[in-house]
Tab-separated table of C-alpha atoms in Angstrom:
chain	number	residue	atom	x	y	z
J	1	MET	CA	0.000	0.000	0.000
J	2	ASN	CA	1.288	3.465	-0.847
J	3	GLY	CA	0.831	6.376	1.496
J	4	PRO	CA	-0.141	6.469	5.142
J	5	ARG	CA	-2.790	4.172	6.539
J	6	ILE	CA	-5.776	5.542	8.460
J	7	ARG	CA	-6.071	4.670	12.166
J	8	SER	CA	-8.939	5.276	14.567
J	9	ASP	CA	-7.908	3.068	17.506
J	10	ILE	CA	-6.831	5.888	19.845
J	11	ALA	CA	-9.098	8.344	21.688
J	12	ASP	CA	-8.815	11.355	24.028
J	13	LEU	CA	-10.781	12.087	27.201
J	14	TYR	CA	-10.945	15.662	28.476
J	15	ILE	CA	-11.652	15.479	32.202
J	16	PHE	CA	-12.946	18.747	33.632
J	17	ARG	CA	-14.550	20.224	36.733
J	18	ARG	CA	-16.420	23.394	37.518
J	19	LYS	CA	-15.112	25.353	40.495
J	20	PRO	CA	-17.018	28.090	39.579
J	21	GLY	CA	-14.942	28.311	36.381
J	22	VAL	CA	-14.074	25.323	34.223
J	23	GLU	CA	-10.742	23.555	34.861
J	24	PHE	CA	-9.173	20.800	32.762
J	25	LEU	CA	-7.009	17.943	33.979
J	26	GLN	CA	-3.652	17.436	32.283
J	27	LEU	CA	-1.265	14.535	32.830
J	28	ARG	CA	2.481	14.610	32.162
J	29	ARG	CA	3.740	11.575	30.251
J	30	VAL	CA	6.752	9.522	31.299
J	31	GLY	CA	8.877	7.755	28.688
J	32	GLY	CA	8.468	7.278	24.974
J	33	SER	CA	8.254	9.969	22.321
J	34	SER	CA	5.807	11.990	24.472
J	35	HIS	CA	8.050	12.081	27.572
J	36	GLY	CA	7.587	15.272	29.581
J	37	THR	CA	4.562	16.540	27.622
J	38	TRP	CA	1.144	17.396	29.047
J	39	HIS	CA	-1.990	15.726	27.657
J	40	PRO	CA	-5.554	14.745	28.445
J	41	VAL	CA	-6.197	11.067	29.128
J	42	MET	CA	-5.329	9.230	25.925
J	43	GLY	CA	-5.294	5.584	25.002
J	44	ARG	CA	-6.013	2.761	22.640
J	45	ILE	CA	-9.428	1.352	21.920
J	46	GLU	CA	-9.129	-2.399	22.386
J	47	ALA	CA	-10.930	-5.043	20.319
J	48	GLY	CA	-14.592	-5.225	21.292
J	49	GLU	CA	-14.631	-1.802	22.997
J	50	THR	CA	-16.427	1.360	22.020
J	51	ALA	CA	-14.540	4.644	22.347
J	52	PRO	CA	-16.534	5.597	25.497
J	53	GLN	CA	-15.783	2.233	27.112
J	54	ALA	CA	-12.107	2.553	26.224
J	55	MET	CA	-11.803	6.071	27.604
J	56	LEU	CA	-13.470	5.156	30.896
J	57	ARG	CA	-11.125	2.164	31.189
J	58	GLU	CA	-8.099	4.350	30.376
J	59	ALA	CA	-9.239	7.052	32.827
J	60	ASN	CA	-9.544	4.427	35.537
J	61	GLU	CA	-6.112	2.962	34.748
J	62	GLU	CA	-4.359	6.340	34.463
J	63	THR	CA	-6.173	8.387	37.150
J	64	GLY	CA	-8.324	6.031	39.245
J	65	LEU	CA	-11.525	7.675	37.945
J	66	THR	CA	-14.636	5.513	38.368
J	67	PRO	CA	-18.140	6.147	37.001
J	68	ASP	CA	-19.360	7.121	40.505
J	69	PHE	CA	-17.345	10.355	40.289
J	70	ILE	CA	-18.605	11.371	36.832
J	71	LEU	CA	-21.376	13.973	36.628
J	72	GLY	CA	-21.645	14.075	32.840
J	73	PHE	CA	-20.147	12.351	29.819
J	74	TRP	CA	-20.090	13.630	26.225
J	75	ALA	CA	-18.809	12.764	22.766
J	76	LEU	CA	-17.310	15.811	21.101
J	77	GLY	CA	-18.398	16.400	17.536
J	78	THR	CA	-14.992	16.306	15.873
J	79	ALA	CA	-12.368	13.595	15.713
J	80	PHE	CA	-8.695	14.354	16.420
J	81	PRO	CA	-7.093	14.548	12.959
J	82	ALA	CA	-3.323	14.171	12.899
J	83	TYR	CA	-0.545	12.945	10.666
J	84	LEU	CA	1.986	10.722	12.443
J	85	PRO	CA	5.222	10.265	10.487
J	86	PRO	CA	7.162	6.986	10.484
J	87	ARG	CA	8.907	6.443	13.827
J	88	ASP	CA	12.221	4.935	14.854
J	89	THR	CA	10.135	2.454	16.841
J	90	GLY	CA	9.120	0.792	13.586
J	91	GLU	CA	5.616	2.262	13.479
J	92	ASP	CA	4.421	3.100	9.974
J	93	GLU	CA	3.186	6.546	9.050
J	94	CYS	CA	-0.527	7.060	9.517
J	95	VAL	CA	-3.346	9.538	9.572
J	96	LEU	CA	-4.998	9.355	12.966
J	97	LEU	CA	-8.714	10.053	13.412
J	98	ALA	CA	-9.205	9.820	17.171
J	99	PRO	CA	-12.602	10.198	18.830
J	100	ARG	CA	-12.741	12.815	21.596
J	101	LEU	CA	-14.815	12.560	24.712
J	102	ALA	CA	-15.297	14.691	27.825
J	103	ALA	CA	-16.160	13.819	31.415
J	104	GLU	CA	-17.204	16.249	34.125
J	105	VAL	CA	-16.080	15.049	37.549
J	106	LYS	CA	-17.558	15.760	40.958
J	107	PRO	CA	-16.016	18.550	43.018
J	108	GLY	CA	-13.238	17.240	45.234
J	109	TRP	CA	-12.248	14.321	43.004
J	110	GLU	CA	-8.471	14.142	42.488
J	111	PRO	CA	-6.533	11.739	40.262
J	112	VAL	CA	-4.287	8.959	41.505
J	113	LEU	CA	-1.693	8.508	38.763
J	114	ASN	CA	-0.284	5.261	37.416
J	115	ASP	CA	3.299	4.845	36.211
J	116	GLU	CA	2.554	6.310	32.753
J	117	HIS	CA	2.539	9.800	34.299
J	118	ASP	CA	4.649	11.618	36.860
J	119	ALA	CA	2.519	14.724	37.457
J	120	GLN	CA	-0.966	16.138	37.085
J	121	ARG	CA	-2.375	19.644	37.078
J	122	TRP	CA	-5.701	21.406	36.769
J	123	ILE	CA	-5.607	24.327	34.348
J	124	SER	CA	-8.216	27.023	33.937
J	125	ALA	CA	-10.267	27.327	30.766
J	126	GLU	CA	-8.655	30.740	30.247
J	127	ASP	CA	-5.155	29.192	30.284
J	128	ALA	CA	-5.996	25.993	28.385
J	129	ASP	CA	-5.378	27.406	24.930
J	130	GLY	CA	-1.723	28.008	25.754
J	131	MET	CA	-1.185	24.831	27.762
J	132	PHE	CA	-2.263	22.070	25.392
J	133	MET	CA	0.483	21.038	22.979
J	134	TRP	CA	-1.453	20.133	19.844
J	135	PRO	CA	-3.752	22.498	17.917
J	136	THR	CA	-6.357	19.744	17.797
J	137	GLN	CA	-6.320	19.494	21.620
J	138	ARG	CA	-6.843	23.246	21.907
J	139	ALA	CA	-9.704	22.957	19.406
J	140	ALA	CA	-11.289	20.203	21.521
J	141	VAL	CA	-11.170	22.448	24.597
J	142	ARG	CA	-12.794	25.308	22.689
J	143	GLU	CA	-15.479	22.945	21.351
J	144	LEU	CA	-16.202	21.655	24.854
J	145	LEU	CA	-16.425	25.149	26.333
J	146	GLU	CA	-18.839	26.181	23.577
J	147	MET	CA	-20.954	23.081	24.264
J	148	LEU	CA	-21.119	23.915	27.991
J	149	LYS	CA	-22.603	27.389	27.453
J	150	PRO	CA	-26.165	27.773	28.745
J	151	GLY	CA	-28.696	27.010	26.035
J	152	SER	CA	-26.252	24.999	23.920
J	153	LEU	CA	-28.038	22.927	21.299
J	154	ALA	CA	-25.065	20.542	21.115
J	155	GLU	CA	-24.903	19.595	24.810
J	156	PRO	CA	-27.995	17.370	24.987
J	157	GLY	CA	-27.310	15.809	21.602
J	158	LEU	CA	-23.726	14.868	22.453
J	159	ARG	CA	-24.425	13.657	26.017
J	160	LEU	CA	-23.760	9.954	26.553
J	161	SER	CA	-24.875	7.506	29.175
J	162	ILE	CA	-21.985	6.428	31.364
J	163	PRO	CA	-20.965	2.814	30.637
J	164	ASN	CA	-20.825	0.449	33.626
J	165	ARG	CA	-22.917	2.673	35.858
């Protein structure tokens, strides 16, 4: 096959809380090509899983989040489009189309990190645009903030039931 293949087996989960303002959780990666960078929860969708199931599993593995601490769960309307060049690890080049989801957590919930991350931070919505690495991550934050505005037509249509609750 010539050219990059298309992948859609990775997804993002934007965990947020309202304090009165909106804050987003970021995790700092340890190891690999993303070492030292800040991201939302990210992970692979395993065989037989939906993207929402995968992101709740990944959130639990990476932060200890369980469905009992989730107030709301949404699919964002756009997928994460990215080109990933060939890597020294042997991975082929690909175009990634990753589903994006968002979860609002209860006040007071704090992550318990696994060994994939060495730090976490909550960042304000005002600061988020300058603190997410990828333009597509910044776009996801803007989309989520727009969806959360009172009277949003998107919010009820993109709301999901929480798997395993």
